[in-house]
Coordinates of C-alpha atoms and ligand atoms in Angstrom, one line a residue:
X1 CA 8.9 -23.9 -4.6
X2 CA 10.5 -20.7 -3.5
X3 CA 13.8 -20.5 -2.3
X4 CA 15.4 -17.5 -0.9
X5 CA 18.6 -16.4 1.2
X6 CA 20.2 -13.4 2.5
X7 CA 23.6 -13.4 2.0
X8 CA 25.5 -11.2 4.0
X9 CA 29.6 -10.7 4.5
X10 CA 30.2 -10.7 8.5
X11 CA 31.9 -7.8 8.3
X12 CA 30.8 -6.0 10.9
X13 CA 27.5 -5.0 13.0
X14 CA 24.6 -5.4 10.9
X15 CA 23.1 -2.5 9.2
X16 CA 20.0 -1.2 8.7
X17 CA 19.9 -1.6 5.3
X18 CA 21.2 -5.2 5.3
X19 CA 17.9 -5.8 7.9
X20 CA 16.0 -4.3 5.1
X21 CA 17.1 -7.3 2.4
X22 CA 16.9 -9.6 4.7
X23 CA 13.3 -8.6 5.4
X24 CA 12.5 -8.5 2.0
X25 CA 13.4 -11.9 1.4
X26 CA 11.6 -13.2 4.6
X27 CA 8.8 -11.8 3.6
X28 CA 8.3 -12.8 0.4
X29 CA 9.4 -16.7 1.2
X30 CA 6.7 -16.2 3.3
X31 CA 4.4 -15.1 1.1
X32 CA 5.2 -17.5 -0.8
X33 CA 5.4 -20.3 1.2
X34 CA 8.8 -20.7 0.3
X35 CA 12.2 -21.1 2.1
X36 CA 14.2 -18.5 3.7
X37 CA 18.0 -19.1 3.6
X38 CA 20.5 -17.6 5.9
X39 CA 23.9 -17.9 4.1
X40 CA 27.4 -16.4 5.5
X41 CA 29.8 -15.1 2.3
X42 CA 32.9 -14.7 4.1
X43 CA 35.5 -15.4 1.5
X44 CA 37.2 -12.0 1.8
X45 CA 39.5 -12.7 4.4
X46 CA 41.1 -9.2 4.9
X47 CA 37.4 -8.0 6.0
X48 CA 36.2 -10.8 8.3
X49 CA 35.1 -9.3 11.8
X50 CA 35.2 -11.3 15.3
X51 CA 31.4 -11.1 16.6
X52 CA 30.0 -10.6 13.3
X53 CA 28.0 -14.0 13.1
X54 CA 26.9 -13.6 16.2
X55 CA 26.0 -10.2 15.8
X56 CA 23.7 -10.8 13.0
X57 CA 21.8 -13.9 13.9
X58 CA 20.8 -12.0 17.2
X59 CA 19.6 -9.0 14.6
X60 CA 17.6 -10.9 13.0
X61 CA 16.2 -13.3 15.5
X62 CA 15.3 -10.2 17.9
X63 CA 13.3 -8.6 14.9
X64 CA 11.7 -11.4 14.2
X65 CA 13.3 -12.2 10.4
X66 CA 14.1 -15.8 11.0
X67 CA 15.7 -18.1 8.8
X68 CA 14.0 -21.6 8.1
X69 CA 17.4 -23.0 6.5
X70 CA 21.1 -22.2 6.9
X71 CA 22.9 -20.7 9.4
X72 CA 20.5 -20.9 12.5
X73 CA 20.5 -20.4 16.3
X74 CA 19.9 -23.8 18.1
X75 CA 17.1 -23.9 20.8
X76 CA 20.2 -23.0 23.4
X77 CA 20.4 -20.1 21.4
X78 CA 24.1 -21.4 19.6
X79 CA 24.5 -21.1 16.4
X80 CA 24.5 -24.0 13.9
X81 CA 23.7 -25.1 10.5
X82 CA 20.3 -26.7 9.2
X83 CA 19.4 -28.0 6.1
X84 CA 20.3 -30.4 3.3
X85 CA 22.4 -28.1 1.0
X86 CA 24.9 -26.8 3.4
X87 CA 27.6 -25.9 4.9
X88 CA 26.0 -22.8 4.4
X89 CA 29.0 -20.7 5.3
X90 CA 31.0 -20.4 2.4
X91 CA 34.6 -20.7 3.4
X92 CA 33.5 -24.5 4.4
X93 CA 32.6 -25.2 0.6
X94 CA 36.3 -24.5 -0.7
X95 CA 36.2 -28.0 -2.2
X96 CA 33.0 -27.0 -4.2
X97 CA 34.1 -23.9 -5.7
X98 CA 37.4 -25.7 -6.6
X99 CA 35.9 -28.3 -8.3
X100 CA 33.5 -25.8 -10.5
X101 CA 36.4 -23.7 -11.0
X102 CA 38.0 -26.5 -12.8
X103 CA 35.2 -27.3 -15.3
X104 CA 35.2 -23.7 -16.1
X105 CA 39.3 -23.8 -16.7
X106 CA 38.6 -27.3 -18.7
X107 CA 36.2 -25.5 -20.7
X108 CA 38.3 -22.6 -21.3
X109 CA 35.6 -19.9 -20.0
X110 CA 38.3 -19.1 -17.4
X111 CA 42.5 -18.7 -17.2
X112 CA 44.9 -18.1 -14.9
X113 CA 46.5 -15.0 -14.4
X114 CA 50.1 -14.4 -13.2
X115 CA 49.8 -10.6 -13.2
X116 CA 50.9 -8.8 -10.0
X117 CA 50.1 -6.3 -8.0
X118 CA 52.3 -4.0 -9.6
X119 CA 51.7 -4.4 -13.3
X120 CA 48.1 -3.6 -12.8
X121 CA 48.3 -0.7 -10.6
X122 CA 50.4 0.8 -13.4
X123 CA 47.9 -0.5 -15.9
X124 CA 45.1 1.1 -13.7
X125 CA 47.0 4.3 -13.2
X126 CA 47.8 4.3 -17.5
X127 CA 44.3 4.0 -18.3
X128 CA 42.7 6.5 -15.8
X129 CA 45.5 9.2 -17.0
X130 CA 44.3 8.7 -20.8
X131 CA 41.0 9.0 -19.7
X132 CA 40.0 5.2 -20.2
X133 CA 37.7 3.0 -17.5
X134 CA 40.3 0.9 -15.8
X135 CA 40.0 -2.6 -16.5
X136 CA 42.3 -5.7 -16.7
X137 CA 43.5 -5.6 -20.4
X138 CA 43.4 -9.7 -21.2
X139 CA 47.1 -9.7 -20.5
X140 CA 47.2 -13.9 -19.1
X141 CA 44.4 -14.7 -21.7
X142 CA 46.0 -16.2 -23.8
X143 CA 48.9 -18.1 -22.2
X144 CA 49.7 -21.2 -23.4
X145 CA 49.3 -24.7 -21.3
X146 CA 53.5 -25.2 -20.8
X147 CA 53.8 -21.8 -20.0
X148 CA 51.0 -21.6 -17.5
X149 CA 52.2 -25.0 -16.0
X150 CA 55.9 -24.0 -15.6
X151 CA 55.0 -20.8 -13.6
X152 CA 52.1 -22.4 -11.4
X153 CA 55.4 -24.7 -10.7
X154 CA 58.0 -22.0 -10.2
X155 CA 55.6 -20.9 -7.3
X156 CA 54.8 -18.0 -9.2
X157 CA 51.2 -16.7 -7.4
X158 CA 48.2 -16.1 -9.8
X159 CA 44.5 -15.7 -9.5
X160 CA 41.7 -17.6 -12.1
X161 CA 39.9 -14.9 -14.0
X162 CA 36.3 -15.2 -16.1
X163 CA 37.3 -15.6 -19.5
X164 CA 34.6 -13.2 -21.2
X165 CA 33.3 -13.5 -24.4
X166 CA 34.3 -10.2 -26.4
X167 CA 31.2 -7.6 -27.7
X168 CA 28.4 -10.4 -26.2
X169 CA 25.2 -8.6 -25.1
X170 CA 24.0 -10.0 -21.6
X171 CA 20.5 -9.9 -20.9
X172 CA 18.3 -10.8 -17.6
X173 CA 15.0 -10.0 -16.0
X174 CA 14.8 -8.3 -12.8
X175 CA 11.4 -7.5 -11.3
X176 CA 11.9 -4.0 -10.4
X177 CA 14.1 -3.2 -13.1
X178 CA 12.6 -4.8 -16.1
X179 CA 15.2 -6.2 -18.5
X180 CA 18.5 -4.8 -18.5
X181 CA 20.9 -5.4 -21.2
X182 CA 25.1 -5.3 -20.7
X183 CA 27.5 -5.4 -23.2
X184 CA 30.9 -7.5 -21.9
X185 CA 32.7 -4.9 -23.7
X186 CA 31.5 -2.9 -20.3
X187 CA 32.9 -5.7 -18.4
X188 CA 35.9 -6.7 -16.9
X189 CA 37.3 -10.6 -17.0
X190 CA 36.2 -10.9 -13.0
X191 CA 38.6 -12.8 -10.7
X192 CA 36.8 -15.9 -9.6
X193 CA 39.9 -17.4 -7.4
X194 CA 42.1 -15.2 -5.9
X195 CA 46.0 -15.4 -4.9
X196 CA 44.8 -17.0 -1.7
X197 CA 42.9 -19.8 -2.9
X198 CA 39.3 -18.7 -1.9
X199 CA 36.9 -17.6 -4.5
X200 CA 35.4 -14.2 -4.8
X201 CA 32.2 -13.4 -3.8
X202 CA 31.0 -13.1 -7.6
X203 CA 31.9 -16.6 -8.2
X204 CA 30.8 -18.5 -5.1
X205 CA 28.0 -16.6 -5.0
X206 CA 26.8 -18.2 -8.2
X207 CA 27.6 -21.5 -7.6
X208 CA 26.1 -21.6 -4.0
X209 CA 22.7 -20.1 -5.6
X210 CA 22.8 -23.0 -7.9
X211 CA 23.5 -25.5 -5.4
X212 CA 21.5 -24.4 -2.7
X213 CA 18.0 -24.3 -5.5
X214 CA 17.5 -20.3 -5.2
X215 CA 14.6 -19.1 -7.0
X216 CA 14.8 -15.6 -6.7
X217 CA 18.0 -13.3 -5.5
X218 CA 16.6 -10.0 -3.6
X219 CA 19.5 -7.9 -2.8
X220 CA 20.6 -4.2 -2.7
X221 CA 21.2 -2.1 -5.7
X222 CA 24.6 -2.1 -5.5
X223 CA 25.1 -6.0 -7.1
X224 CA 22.9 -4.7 -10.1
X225 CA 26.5 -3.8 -11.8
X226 CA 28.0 -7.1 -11.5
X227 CA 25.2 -9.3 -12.4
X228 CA 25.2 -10.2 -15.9
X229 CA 28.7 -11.4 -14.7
X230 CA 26.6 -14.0 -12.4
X231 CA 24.4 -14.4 -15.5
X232 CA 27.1 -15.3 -17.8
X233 CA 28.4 -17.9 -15.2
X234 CA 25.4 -19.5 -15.1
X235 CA 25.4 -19.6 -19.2
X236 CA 28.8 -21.1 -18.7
X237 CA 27.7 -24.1 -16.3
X238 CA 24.6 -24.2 -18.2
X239 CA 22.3 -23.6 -15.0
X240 CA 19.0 -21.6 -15.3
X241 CA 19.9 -18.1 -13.6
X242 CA 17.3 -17.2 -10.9
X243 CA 14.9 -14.3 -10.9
X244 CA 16.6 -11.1 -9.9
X245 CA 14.9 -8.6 -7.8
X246 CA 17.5 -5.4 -6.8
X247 CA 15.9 -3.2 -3.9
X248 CA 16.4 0.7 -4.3
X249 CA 19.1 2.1 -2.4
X250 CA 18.1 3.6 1.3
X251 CA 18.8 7.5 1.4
X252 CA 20.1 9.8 4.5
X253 CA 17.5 13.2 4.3
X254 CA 20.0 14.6 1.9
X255 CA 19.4 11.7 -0.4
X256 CA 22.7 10.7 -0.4
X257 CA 23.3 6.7 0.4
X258 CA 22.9 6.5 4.4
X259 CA 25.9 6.3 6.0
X260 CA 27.4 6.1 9.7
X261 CA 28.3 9.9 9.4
X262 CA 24.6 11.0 9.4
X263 CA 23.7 8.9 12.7
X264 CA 23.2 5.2 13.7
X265 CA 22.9 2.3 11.1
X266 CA 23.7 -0.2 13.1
X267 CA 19.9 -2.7 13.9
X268 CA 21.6 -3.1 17.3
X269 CA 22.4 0.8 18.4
X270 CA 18.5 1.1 17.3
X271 CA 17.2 -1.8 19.2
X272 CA 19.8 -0.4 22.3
X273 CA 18.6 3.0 22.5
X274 CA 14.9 1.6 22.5
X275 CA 13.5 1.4 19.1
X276 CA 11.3 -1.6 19.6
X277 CA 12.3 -4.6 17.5
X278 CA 8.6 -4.7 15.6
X279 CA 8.6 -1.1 15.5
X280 CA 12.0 -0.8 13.2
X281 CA 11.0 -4.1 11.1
X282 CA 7.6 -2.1 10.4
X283 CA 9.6 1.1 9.3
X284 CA 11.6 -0.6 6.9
X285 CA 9.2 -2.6 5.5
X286 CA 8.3 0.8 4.0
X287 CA 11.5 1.3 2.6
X288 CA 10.8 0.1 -0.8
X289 CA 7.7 -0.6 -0.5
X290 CA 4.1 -0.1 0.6
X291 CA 1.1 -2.1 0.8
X292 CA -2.3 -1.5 -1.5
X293 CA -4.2 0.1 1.2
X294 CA -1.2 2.4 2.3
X295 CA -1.3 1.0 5.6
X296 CA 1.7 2.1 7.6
X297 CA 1.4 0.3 11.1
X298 CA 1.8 -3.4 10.2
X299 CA 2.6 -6.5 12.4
X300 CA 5.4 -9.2 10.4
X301 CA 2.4 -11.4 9.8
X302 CA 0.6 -8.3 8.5
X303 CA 2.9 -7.8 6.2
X304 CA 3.6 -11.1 4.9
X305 CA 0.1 -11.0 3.8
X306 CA 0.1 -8.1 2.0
X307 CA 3.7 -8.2 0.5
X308 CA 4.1 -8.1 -3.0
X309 CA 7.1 -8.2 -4.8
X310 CA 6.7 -6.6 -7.9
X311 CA 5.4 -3.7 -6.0
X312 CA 8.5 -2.9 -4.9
X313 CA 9.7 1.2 -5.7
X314 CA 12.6 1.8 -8.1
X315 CA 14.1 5.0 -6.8
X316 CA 15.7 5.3 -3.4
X317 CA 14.0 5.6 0.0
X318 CA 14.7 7.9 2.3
X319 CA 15.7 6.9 5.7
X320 CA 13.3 9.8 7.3
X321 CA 14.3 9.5 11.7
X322 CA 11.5 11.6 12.2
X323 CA 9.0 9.2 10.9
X324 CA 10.5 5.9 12.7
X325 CA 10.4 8.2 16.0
X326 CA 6.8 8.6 15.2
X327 CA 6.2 5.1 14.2
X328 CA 7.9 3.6 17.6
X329 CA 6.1 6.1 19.4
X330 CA 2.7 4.5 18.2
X331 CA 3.8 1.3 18.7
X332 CA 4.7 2.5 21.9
X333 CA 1.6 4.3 23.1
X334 CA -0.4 0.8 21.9
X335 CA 1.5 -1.0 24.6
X336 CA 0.1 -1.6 27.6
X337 CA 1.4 -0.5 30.8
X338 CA 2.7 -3.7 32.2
X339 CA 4.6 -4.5 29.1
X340 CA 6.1 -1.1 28.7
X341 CA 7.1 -1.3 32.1
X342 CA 9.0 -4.1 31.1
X343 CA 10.8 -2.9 28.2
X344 CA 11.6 0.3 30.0
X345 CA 13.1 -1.0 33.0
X346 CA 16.9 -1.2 31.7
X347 CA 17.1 2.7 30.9
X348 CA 16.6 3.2 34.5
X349 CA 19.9 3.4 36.6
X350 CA 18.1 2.2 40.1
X351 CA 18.2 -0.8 40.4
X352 CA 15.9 -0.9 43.3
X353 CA 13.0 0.8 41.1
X354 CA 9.9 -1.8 41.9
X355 CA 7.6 -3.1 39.6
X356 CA 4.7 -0.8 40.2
X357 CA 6.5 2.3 40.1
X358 CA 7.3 1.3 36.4
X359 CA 4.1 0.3 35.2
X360 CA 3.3 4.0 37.0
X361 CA 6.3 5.6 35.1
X362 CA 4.8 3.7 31.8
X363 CA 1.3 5.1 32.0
X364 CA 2.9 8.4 32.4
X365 CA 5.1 8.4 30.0
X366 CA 3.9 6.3 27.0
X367 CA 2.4 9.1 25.0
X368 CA 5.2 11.1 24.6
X369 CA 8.4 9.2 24.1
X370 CA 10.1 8.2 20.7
X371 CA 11.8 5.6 22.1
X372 CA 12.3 3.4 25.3
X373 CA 15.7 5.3 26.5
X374 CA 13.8 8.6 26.8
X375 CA 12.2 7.2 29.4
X376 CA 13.9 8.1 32.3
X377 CA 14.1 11.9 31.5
X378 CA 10.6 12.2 30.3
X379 CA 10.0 10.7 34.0
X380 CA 11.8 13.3 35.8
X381 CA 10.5 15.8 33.2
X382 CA 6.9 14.8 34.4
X383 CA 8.1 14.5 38.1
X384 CA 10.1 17.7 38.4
X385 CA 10.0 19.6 41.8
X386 CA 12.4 22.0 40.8
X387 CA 9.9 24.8 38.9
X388 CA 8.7 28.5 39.2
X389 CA 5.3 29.4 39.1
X390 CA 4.4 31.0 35.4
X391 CA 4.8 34.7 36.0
X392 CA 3.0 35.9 32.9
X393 CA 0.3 34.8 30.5
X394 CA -2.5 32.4 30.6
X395 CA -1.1 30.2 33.1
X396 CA -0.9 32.8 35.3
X397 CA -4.1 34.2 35.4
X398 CA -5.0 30.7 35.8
X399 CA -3.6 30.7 39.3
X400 CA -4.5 33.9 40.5
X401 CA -7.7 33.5 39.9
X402 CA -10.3 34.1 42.9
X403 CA -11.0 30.8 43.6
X404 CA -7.7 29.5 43.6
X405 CA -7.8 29.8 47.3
X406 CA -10.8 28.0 47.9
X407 CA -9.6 25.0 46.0
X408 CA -6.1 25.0 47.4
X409 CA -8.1 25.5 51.2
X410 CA -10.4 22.7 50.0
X411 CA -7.2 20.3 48.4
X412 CA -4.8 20.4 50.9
X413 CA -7.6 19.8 53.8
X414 CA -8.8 16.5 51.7
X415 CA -5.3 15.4 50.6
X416 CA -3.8 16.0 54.1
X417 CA -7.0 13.3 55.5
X418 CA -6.2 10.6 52.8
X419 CA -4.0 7.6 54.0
X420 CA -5.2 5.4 51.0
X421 CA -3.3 7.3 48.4
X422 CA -3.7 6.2 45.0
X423 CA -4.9 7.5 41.9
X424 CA -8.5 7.0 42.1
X425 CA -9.1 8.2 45.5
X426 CA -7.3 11.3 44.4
X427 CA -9.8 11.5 41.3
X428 CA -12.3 11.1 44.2
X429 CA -11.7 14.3 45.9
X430 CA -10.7 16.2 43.2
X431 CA -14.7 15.5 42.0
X432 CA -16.1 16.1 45.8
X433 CA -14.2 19.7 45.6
X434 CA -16.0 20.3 42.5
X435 CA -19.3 19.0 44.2
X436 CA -19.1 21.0 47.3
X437 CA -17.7 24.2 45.8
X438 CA -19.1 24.1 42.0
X439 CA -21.0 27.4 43.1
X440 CA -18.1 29.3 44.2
X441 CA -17.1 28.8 40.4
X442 CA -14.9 25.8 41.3
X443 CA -15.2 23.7 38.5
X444 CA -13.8 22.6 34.8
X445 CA -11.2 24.9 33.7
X446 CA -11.0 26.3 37.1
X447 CA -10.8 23.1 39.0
X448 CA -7.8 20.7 37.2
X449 CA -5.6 23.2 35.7
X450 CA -4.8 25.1 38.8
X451 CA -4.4 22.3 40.7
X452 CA -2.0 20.9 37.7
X453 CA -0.3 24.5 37.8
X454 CA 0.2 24.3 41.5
X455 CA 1.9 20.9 41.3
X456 CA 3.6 20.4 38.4
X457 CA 3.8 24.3 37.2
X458 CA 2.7 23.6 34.0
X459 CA -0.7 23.4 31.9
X460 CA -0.4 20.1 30.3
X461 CA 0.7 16.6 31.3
X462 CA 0.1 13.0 31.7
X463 CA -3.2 12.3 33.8
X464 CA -3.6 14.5 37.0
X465 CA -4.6 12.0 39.8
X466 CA -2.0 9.6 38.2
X467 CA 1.0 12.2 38.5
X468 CA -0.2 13.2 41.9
X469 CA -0.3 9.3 43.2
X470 CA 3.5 8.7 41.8
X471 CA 4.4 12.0 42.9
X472 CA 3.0 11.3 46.3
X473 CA 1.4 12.5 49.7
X474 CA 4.0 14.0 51.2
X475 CA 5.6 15.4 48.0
X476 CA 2.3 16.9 47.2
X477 CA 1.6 18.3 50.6
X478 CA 5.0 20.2 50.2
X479 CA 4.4 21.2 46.3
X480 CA 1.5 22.9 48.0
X481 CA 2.9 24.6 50.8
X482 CA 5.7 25.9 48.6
X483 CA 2.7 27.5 46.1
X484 CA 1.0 28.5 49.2
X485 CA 4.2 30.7 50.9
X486 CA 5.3 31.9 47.8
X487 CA 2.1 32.3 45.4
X488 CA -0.8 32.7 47.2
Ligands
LIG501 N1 27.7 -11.0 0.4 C1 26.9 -10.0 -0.4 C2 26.7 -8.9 0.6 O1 27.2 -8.8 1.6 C3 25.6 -10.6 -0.8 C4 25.1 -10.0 -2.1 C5 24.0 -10.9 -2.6 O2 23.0 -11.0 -2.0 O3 24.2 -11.5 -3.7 O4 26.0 -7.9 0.3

């Protein structure tokens, strides 16, 4: 059966690119019919973040990537831990990693090392100036028992380091990589405990894999460096490794790795300014990936269906804005009003704003915004009273044509009678204008773009009748005077 987690460091809000892994593992435990574990690594103390939990269970439950195991949210929406394997945060298992760390020192495939701070800076510094990687030098390997006992009683502060075997090739499959071979002469003797008694990620991360029955480890790029060091653990506790799948790296336009400095990364400063949950799931399910049929507009369960992992790309993807404002626009324009009026209503500022104004403001707006925070100015946009007749061009011939003033005689006489005003009676007399006066040469182009130019003082918009029924009587009435004293 397979087992799965996402294993993120609450560091800090949750980035796009984390949401990407995560997805990636949802969906193919899915797929699968496996397990998807939610797993907090927070063993490095100097980076832990207040909020950070919280900030990535509510990622992942708004977009819809939710764990079946691990760290959960209850049905009061707390969080809290399900499963048989746990604690599935890590800096509850300390016992755990302290008692594999021992087998490993009994075993002598790790050692303690007393060297400080100091002694390997310089030994960093030494090595970059004679143009040499920097890498711990073995220094503590060899220490003997007595001497390692009297310093670990003298107080003296060390870490536990991987003792690795010297010129050993390390071998493992990943699924988009193929097999990649390491040499430990590449590799440094890793720190598995450090001064302050918690393991590094490298080392719990291998033992809670173990533990916790992962099949397959999907995770960025960036780990594929330091995993034959997992691999060689797991030869050391004589474990089966898992399948390893590393996901490309996700690229700014530049195709450098995406960063804050190039615009949000955050899932929650997308999801705030009104990228739709499903929407950014959809885009970057495509990040790495695309289905058979090249598909692009895909619900979760779509995807599920169609995911397969060895399909996945090797080369980076590159985070392209334009497209997810295209893509959230489609998903948006495939709402329907009453929802989108919905999601809209927090990016207006009145509070007052009733429901049937917004489902209004959604039908005129849902073609052409990106995303749900544009709202409001595409609504005034749309709405604007504040406009000059086109003084040149197309648009103006349009509304100095000669039977300009028959329909504006013949609109403002039917509006002015209507006290039913909504958007089909409108329609209704903008058709019985064309009806009576179709001889006069009042009709298509001659009938709704003047009247569109006369109200909005533009050419192209949302749906006529429904503009003029939000804009309403009175606003009309005056819209038309105004053309009247100053155009016609
Ligand atoms: N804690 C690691 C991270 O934050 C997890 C890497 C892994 O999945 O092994 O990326």
């Amino acid at each position: 059966m397979v087992r799965v987690r996402f294993a993120p460091s609450p560091t800090g809000n949750v980035h796009v690119g984390s949401l990407r892994t995560a997805l990636y593992n949802y969906l193919f435990a899915k797929k699968q019919k496996g397990d998807f574990l939610l797993r907090l690594e927070d063993t490095d103390r100097t980076r832990l973040h207040e909020g950070a939990a919280d900030n990535l269970l509510k990622a992942l439950y708004d977009t819809g990537v939710i764990p079946d195991e691990g760290l959960v949210l209850d049905e009061d929406g707390n969080q809290a831990q399900k499963g048989d394997v746990g604690p599935y945060i890590q800096s509850e298992r300390l016992e755990l990693y302290q008692h594999y760390i021992k087998q490993l020192l009994d075993d002598g495939k790790a050692y303690y090392c007393f060297c400080t701070k100091e002694r390997l800076d310089d030994l960093r510094e030494h090595q970059k100036a004679v143009g040499e990687t920097p890498r711990y030098d073995g220094h503590c390997r060899d220490l003997s028992q007595e001497e390692i006992q009297r310093r670990i009683d003298a107080g003296e502060p060390y870490v536990i380091r991987l003792k690795l075997p010297e010129n050993k090739e390390i071998t493992f499959s990943d699924t988009v990589r193929g097999d990649v071979t390491i040499n430990t002469a590449d590799l440094d003797d890793q720190v598995l405990i450090k001064a302050d008694g918690f393991p590094t990620y490298h080392f719990a991360v291998v033992v809670d894999d173990h533990l916790m029955g992962i099949t397959h480890v999907i995770r960025g790029e960036e780990w594929l460096p330091s995993t034959p060091k997992h691999v060689y653990l797991y030869e050391c506790f004589g474990w089966d490794a898992p399948q390893y799948v590393h996901l490309p790296n996700i690229l700014n336009a530049d195709h450098k790795k995406l960063s804050k400095r190039q615009g949000d990364v955050a899932v929650g400063d997308f999801l705030d300014k009104g990228y739709l949950p499903e929407a950014l799931v959809n885009f970057l399910a495509l990040l790495g990936w695309s289905p058979e049929d090249e598909r692009e507009i895909m619900t979760l369960s779509e995807m599920v269906d169609a995911f397969d992992i060895t399909k996945v790309h090797r080369s980076g993807a590159v985070f392209d804005r334009e497209k997810l404002d295209w893509m959230n626009g489609q998903y948006i324009k495939a709402m329907d009003d009453e929802a989108l009026a919905e999601r809209i209503a927090p990016y207006f500022d009145d509070e007052n704003i009733d429901h049937d104004t917004l489902v209004q403001y959604a039908s005129l707006i849902k073609e052409r915004i990106a995303c749900l925070s544009q709202a409001p100015d595409s609504v005034k946009e749309i709405l604007n009273g504040d406009f000059d007749w086109p003084a040149e061009g197309e648009a103006y011939d349009i509304l100095h044509a000669d039977t300009v003033p028959i329909l504006y005689n013949a609109l403002y006489e039917k509006l002015t009678g209507e006290s039913d005003w909504n958007a089909e009676n409108i329609q209704g007399h903008i058709k019985a204008i064309q009806k009576e006066h179709k001889k006069e040469g009042v009709k298509g182009k001659a009938l709704y773009m003047p009247i569109r130019l006369m109200l909005t003082g533009v050419m192209h918009g949302p749906d006529l009748a429904l503009i003029m029924s939000v804009l309403g009587k009175d606003e009309c009435l005056k819209r038309l005077r105004r053309f009247h004293d100053e155009i016609l």
